[in-house]
Amino acid sequence: MSASNFTIITQNSPNVSWLENALKRKGFSISVGDFNVFDPKSVNLLFYYSDIISREFLDSHSNINLLNLHNSLLPKYRGFHAFSWAIEMGEEELGYTLHRVAAEIDAGLIL
Protein backbone atom coordinates (compact mmCIF):
# COMPACT_ATOMS: atom_id res chain seq x y z
CA MET A 1 0.00 0.00 0.00
CA SER A 2 1.68 3.23 -1.08
CA ALA A 3 -0.54 5.99 0.25
CA SER A 4 0.95 8.79 2.32
CA ASN A 5 -2.30 9.96 3.89
CA PHE A 6 -4.67 8.29 6.31
CA THR A 7 -8.21 9.36 7.06
CA ILE A 8 -9.39 7.77 10.30
CA ILE A 9 -13.18 7.34 10.31
CA THR A 10 -14.74 6.87 13.74
CA GLN A 11 -18.06 6.93 15.55
CA ASN A 12 -18.87 8.47 18.91
CA SER A 13 -15.54 10.34 19.01
CA PRO A 14 -13.36 7.74 20.73
CA ASN A 15 -9.87 8.79 21.72
CA VAL A 16 -7.78 7.84 18.70
CA SER A 17 -4.77 9.99 19.59
CA TRP A 18 -2.58 6.92 20.15
CA LEU A 19 -3.35 5.69 16.62
CA GLU A 20 -2.86 9.18 15.16
CA ASN A 21 0.50 9.49 16.91
CA ALA A 22 1.66 6.04 15.77
CA LEU A 23 0.82 6.84 12.13
CA LYS A 24 2.40 10.31 12.36
CA ARG A 25 5.62 8.76 13.71
CA LYS A 26 5.68 6.67 10.53
CA GLY A 27 5.40 9.84 8.42
CA PHE A 28 1.73 9.71 7.44
CA SER A 29 -0.61 12.68 7.28
CA ILE A 30 -3.69 12.17 9.44
CA SER A 31 -7.20 13.56 9.49
CA VAL A 32 -9.96 12.30 11.75
CA GLY A 33 -13.64 12.50 10.95
CA ASP A 34 -16.89 10.69 10.44
CA PHE A 35 -18.30 8.69 7.53
CA ASN A 36 -18.62 11.80 5.33
CA VAL A 37 -14.87 12.44 5.05
CA PHE A 38 -13.83 9.65 2.66
CA ASP A 39 -10.90 10.71 0.52
CA PRO A 40 -10.08 8.72 -2.64
CA LYS A 41 -6.43 9.79 -2.32
CA SER A 42 -6.13 8.50 1.26
CA VAL A 43 -6.20 5.20 3.02
CA ASN A 44 -9.56 5.42 4.79
CA LEU A 45 -9.37 3.50 8.05
CA LEU A 46 -12.51 2.54 9.95
CA PHE A 47 -11.76 2.45 13.66
CA TYR A 48 -14.35 1.88 16.38
CA TYR A 49 -16.89 1.93 13.58
CA SER A 50 -19.93 -0.26 14.24
CA ASP A 51 -22.23 0.36 11.26
CA ILE A 52 -22.36 -2.18 8.46
CA ILE A 53 -21.11 -0.81 5.14
CA SER A 54 -23.57 -1.80 2.42
CA ARG A 55 -22.62 -3.60 -0.77
CA GLU A 56 -24.28 -0.73 -2.70
CA PHE A 57 -21.98 1.81 -1.04
CA LEU A 58 -18.89 -0.29 -1.73
CA ASP A 59 -19.91 -0.85 -5.36
CA SER A 60 -20.56 2.86 -5.94
CA HIS A 61 -17.32 3.94 -4.19
CA SER A 62 -14.90 1.41 -5.63
CA ASN A 63 -12.27 4.17 -5.94
CA ILE A 64 -12.00 4.45 -2.14
CA ASN A 65 -9.27 2.51 -0.35
CA LEU A 66 -11.29 1.40 2.71
CA LEU A 67 -9.74 -0.60 5.54
CA ASN A 68 -11.01 -1.67 8.94
CA LEU A 69 -9.00 -2.12 12.14
CA HIS A 70 -10.98 -4.92 13.79
CA ASN A 71 -10.72 -5.57 17.53
CA SER A 72 -9.91 -9.27 17.38
CA LEU A 73 -7.76 -11.73 15.51
CA LEU A 74 -9.78 -12.57 12.42
CA PRO A 75 -11.20 -14.77 11.08
CA LYS A 76 -12.08 -16.38 14.42
CA TYR A 77 -14.21 -13.66 16.03
CA ARG A 78 -16.22 -11.37 13.76
CA GLY A 79 -18.70 -8.65 14.63
CA PHE A 80 -19.07 -5.93 17.20
CA HIS A 81 -18.31 -7.81 20.46
CA ALA A 82 -15.45 -9.88 19.10
CA PHE A 83 -12.93 -8.88 21.77
CA SER A 84 -15.40 -9.72 24.55
CA TRP A 85 -16.11 -13.11 22.98
CA ALA A 86 -12.40 -13.87 22.73
CA ILE A 87 -11.99 -13.15 26.45
CA GLU A 88 -15.14 -15.12 27.30
CA MET A 89 -13.83 -18.12 25.35
CA GLY A 90 -10.52 -18.01 27.24
CA GLU A 91 -8.30 -17.04 24.32
CA GLU A 92 -4.69 -16.60 25.40
CA GLU A 93 -3.81 -14.32 22.50
CA LEU A 94 -5.74 -11.11 21.78
CA GLY A 95 -5.11 -8.45 19.16
CA TYR A 96 -6.33 -6.42 16.21
CA THR A 97 -6.66 -7.33 12.54
CA LEU A 98 -6.27 -4.91 9.64
CA HIS A 99 -8.40 -5.93 6.68
CA ARG A 100 -10.06 -4.54 3.58
CA VAL A 101 -13.75 -3.74 3.97
CA ALA A 102 -16.06 -6.13 2.12
CA ALA A 103 -19.83 -6.44 1.97
CA GLU A 104 -19.71 -9.41 4.35
CA ILE A 105 -19.03 -8.46 7.98
CA ASP A 106 -15.30 -8.60 8.84
CA ALA A 107 -14.64 -10.88 5.87
CA GLY A 108 -12.36 -8.74 3.69
CA LEU A 109 -8.80 -9.61 2.75
CA ILE A 110 -6.58 -9.65 5.86
CA LEU A 111 -3.50 -7.49 5.34
PDB file of C-alpha atoms in Angstrom:
ATOM      1  CA  MET A   1       0.000   0.000   0.000  1.00  0.00           C
ATOM      2  CA  SER A   2       1.676   3.229  -1.084  1.00  0.00           C
ATOM      3  CA  ALA A   3      -0.542   5.988   0.254  1.00  0.00           C
ATOM      4  CA  SER A   4       0.954   8.794   2.321  1.00  0.00           C
ATOM      5  CA  ASN A   5      -2.305   9.960   3.891  1.00  0.00           C
ATOM      6  CA  PHE A   6      -4.667   8.289   6.305  1.00  0.00           C
ATOM      7  CA  THR A   7      -8.215   9.361   7.061  1.00  0.00           C
ATOM      8  CA  ILE A   8      -9.394   7.771  10.305  1.00  0.00           C
ATOM      9  CA  ILE A   9     -13.175   7.339  10.310  1.00  0.00           C
ATOM     10  CA  THR A  10     -14.737   6.869  13.737  1.00  0.00           C
ATOM     11  CA  GLN A  11     -18.058   6.926  15.545  1.00  0.00           C
ATOM     12  CA  ASN A  12     -18.866   8.467  18.913  1.00  0.00           C
ATOM     13  CA  SER A  13     -15.535  10.338  19.007  1.00  0.00           C
ATOM     14  CA  PRO A  14     -13.364   7.736  20.732  1.00  0.00           C
ATOM     15  CA  ASN A  15      -9.874   8.795  21.721  1.00  0.00           C
ATOM     16  CA  VAL A  16      -7.779   7.836  18.696  1.00  0.00           C
ATOM     17  CA  SER A  17      -4.775   9.991  19.590  1.00  0.00           C
ATOM     18  CA  TRP A  18      -2.580   6.917  20.151  1.00  0.00           C
ATOM     19  CA  LEU A  19      -3.354   5.693  16.620  1.00  0.00           C
ATOM     20  CA  GLU A  20      -2.860   9.177  15.156  1.00  0.00           C
ATOM     21  CA  ASN A  21       0.498   9.486  16.909  1.00  0.00           C
ATOM     22  CA  ALA A  22       1.659   6.040  15.767  1.00  0.00           C
ATOM     23  CA  LEU A  23       0.820   6.838  12.130  1.00  0.00           C
ATOM     24  CA  LYS A  24       2.400  10.312  12.357  1.00  0.00           C
ATOM     25  CA  ARG A  25       5.624   8.764  13.706  1.00  0.00           C
ATOM     26  CA  LYS A  26       5.683   6.669  10.531  1.00  0.00           C
ATOM     27  CA  GLY A  27       5.405   9.839   8.425  1.00  0.00           C
ATOM     28  CA  PHE A  28       1.725   9.707   7.437  1.00  0.00           C
ATOM     29  CA  SER A  29      -0.611  12.682   7.276  1.00  0.00           C
ATOM     30  CA  ILE A  30      -3.690  12.165   9.435  1.00  0.00           C
ATOM     31  CA  SER A  31      -7.198  13.562   9.487  1.00  0.00           C
ATOM     32  CA  VAL A  32      -9.958  12.303  11.752  1.00  0.00           C
ATOM     33  CA  GLY A  33     -13.641  12.503  10.948  1.00  0.00           C
ATOM     34  CA  ASP A  34     -16.891  10.691  10.439  1.00  0.00           C
ATOM     35  CA  PHE A  35     -18.299   8.686   7.532  1.00  0.00           C
ATOM     36  CA  ASN A  36     -18.623  11.800   5.331  1.00  0.00           C
ATOM     37  CA  VAL A  37     -14.869  12.436   5.053  1.00  0.00           C
ATOM     38  CA  PHE A  38     -13.827   9.653   2.662  1.00  0.00           C
ATOM     39  CA  ASP A  39     -10.903  10.714   0.519  1.00  0.00           C
ATOM     40  CA  PRO A  40     -10.081   8.719  -2.644  1.00  0.00           C
ATOM     41  CA  LYS A  41      -6.428   9.785  -2.316  1.00  0.00           C
ATOM     42  CA  SER A  42      -6.132   8.495   1.260  1.00  0.00           C
ATOM     43  CA  VAL A  43      -6.195   5.201   3.019  1.00  0.00           C
ATOM     44  CA  ASN A  44      -9.556   5.421   4.789  1.00  0.00           C
ATOM     45  CA  LEU A  45      -9.367   3.502   8.046  1.00  0.00           C
ATOM     46  CA  LEU A  46     -12.513   2.540   9.949  1.00  0.00           C
ATOM     47  CA  PHE A  47     -11.763   2.446  13.659  1.00  0.00           C
ATOM     48  CA  TYR A  48     -14.347   1.878  16.382  1.00  0.00           C
ATOM     49  CA  TYR A  49     -16.893   1.932  13.582  1.00  0.00           C
ATOM     50  CA  SER A  50     -19.925  -0.255  14.238  1.00  0.00           C
ATOM     51  CA  ASP A  51     -22.232   0.357  11.255  1.00  0.00           C
ATOM     52  CA  ILE A  52     -22.362  -2.183   8.459  1.00  0.00           C
ATOM     53  CA  ILE A  53     -21.114  -0.809   5.141  1.00  0.00           C
ATOM     54  CA  SER A  54     -23.566  -1.797   2.423  1.00  0.00           C
ATOM     55  CA  ARG A  55     -22.622  -3.595  -0.772  1.00  0.00           C
ATOM     56  CA  GLU A  56     -24.283  -0.729  -2.695  1.00  0.00           C
ATOM     57  CA  PHE A  57     -21.980   1.808  -1.037  1.00  0.00           C
ATOM     58  CA  LEU A  58     -18.892  -0.294  -1.731  1.00  0.00           C
ATOM     59  CA  ASP A  59     -19.913  -0.848  -5.359  1.00  0.00           C
ATOM     60  CA  SER A  60     -20.559   2.858  -5.940  1.00  0.00           C
ATOM     61  CA  HIS A  61     -17.323   3.939  -4.186  1.00  0.00           C
ATOM     62  CA  SER A  62     -14.899   1.411  -5.631  1.00  0.00           C
ATOM     63  CA  ASN A  63     -12.272   4.170  -5.944  1.00  0.00           C
ATOM     64  CA  ILE A  64     -11.999   4.446  -2.142  1.00  0.00           C
ATOM     65  CA  ASN A  65      -9.274   2.506  -0.346  1.00  0.00           C
ATOM     66  CA  LEU A  66     -11.291   1.405   2.707  1.00  0.00           C
ATOM     67  CA  LEU A  67      -9.736  -0.601   5.539  1.00  0.00           C
ATOM     68  CA  ASN A  68     -11.005  -1.674   8.941  1.00  0.00           C
ATOM     69  CA  LEU A  69      -8.998  -2.120  12.137  1.00  0.00           C
ATOM     70  CA  HIS A  70     -10.984  -4.922  13.795  1.00  0.00           C
ATOM     71  CA  ASN A  71     -10.722  -5.566  17.525  1.00  0.00           C
ATOM     72  CA  SER A  72      -9.906  -9.265  17.378  1.00  0.00           C
ATOM     73  CA  LEU A  73      -7.762 -11.726  15.508  1.00  0.00           C
ATOM     74  CA  LEU A  74      -9.777 -12.572  12.422  1.00  0.00           C
ATOM     75  CA  PRO A  75     -11.196 -14.767  11.076  1.00  0.00           C
ATOM     76  CA  LYS A  76     -12.077 -16.377  14.416  1.00  0.00           C
ATOM     77  CA  TYR A  77     -14.213 -13.657  16.033  1.00  0.00           C
ATOM     78  CA  ARG A  78     -16.225 -11.369  13.757  1.00  0.00           C
ATOM     79  CA  GLY A  79     -18.696  -8.649  14.630  1.00  0.00           C
ATOM     80  CA  PHE A  80     -19.070  -5.930  17.198  1.00  0.00           C
ATOM     81  CA  HIS A  81     -18.314  -7.807  20.456  1.00  0.00           C
ATOM     82  CA  ALA A  82     -15.449  -9.881  19.104  1.00  0.00           C
ATOM     83  CA  PHE A  83     -12.933  -8.880  21.772  1.00  0.00           C
ATOM     84  CA  SER A  84     -15.401  -9.717  24.547  1.00  0.00           C
ATOM     85  CA  TRP A  85     -16.112 -13.108  22.980  1.00  0.00           C
ATOM     86  CA  ALA A  86     -12.402 -13.874  22.731  1.00  0.00           C
ATOM     87  CA  ILE A  87     -11.994 -13.149  26.447  1.00  0.00           C
ATOM     88  CA  GLU A  88     -15.143 -15.124  27.301  1.00  0.00           C
ATOM     89  CA  MET A  89     -13.825 -18.121  25.350  1.00  0.00           C
ATOM     90  CA  GLY A  90     -10.520 -18.012  27.242  1.00  0.00           C
ATOM     91  CA  GLU A  91      -8.301 -17.038  24.321  1.00  0.00           C
ATOM     92  CA  GLU A  92      -4.690 -16.601  25.402  1.00  0.00           C
ATOM     93  CA  GLU A  93      -3.813 -14.316  22.501  1.00  0.00           C
ATOM     94  CA  LEU A  94      -5.736 -11.109  21.777  1.00  0.00           C
ATOM     95  CA  GLY A  95      -5.111  -8.455  19.157  1.00  0.00           C
ATOM     96  CA  TYR A  96      -6.331  -6.416  16.212  1.00  0.00           C
ATOM     97  CA  THR A  97      -6.656  -7.326  12.541  1.00  0.00           C
ATOM     98  CA  LEU A  98      -6.272  -4.909   9.642  1.00  0.00           C
ATOM     99  CA  HIS A  99      -8.399  -5.933   6.675  1.00  0.00           C
ATOM    100  CA  ARG A 100     -10.063  -4.541   3.579  1.00  0.00           C
ATOM    101  CA  VAL A 101     -13.752  -3.738   3.971  1.00  0.00           C
ATOM    102  CA  ALA A 102     -16.061  -6.127   2.122  1.00  0.00           C
ATOM    103  CA  ALA A 103     -19.830  -6.439   1.970  1.00  0.00           C
ATOM    104  CA  GLU A 104     -19.707  -9.409   4.350  1.00  0.00           C
ATOM    105  CA  ILE A 105     -19.026  -8.462   7.983  1.00  0.00           C
ATOM    106  CA  ASP A 106     -15.301  -8.601   8.842  1.00  0.00           C
ATOM    107  CA  ALA A 107     -14.640 -10.877   5.874  1.00  0.00           C
ATOM    108  CA  GLY A 108     -12.356  -8.744   3.695  1.00  0.00           C
ATOM    109  CA  LEU A 109      -8.796  -9.607   2.746  1.00  0.00           C
ATOM    110  CA  ILE A 110      -6.578  -9.646   5.857  1.00  0.00           C
ATOM    111  CA  LEU A 111      -3.505  -7.493   5.343  1.00  0.00           C
TER     112      LEU A 111
END
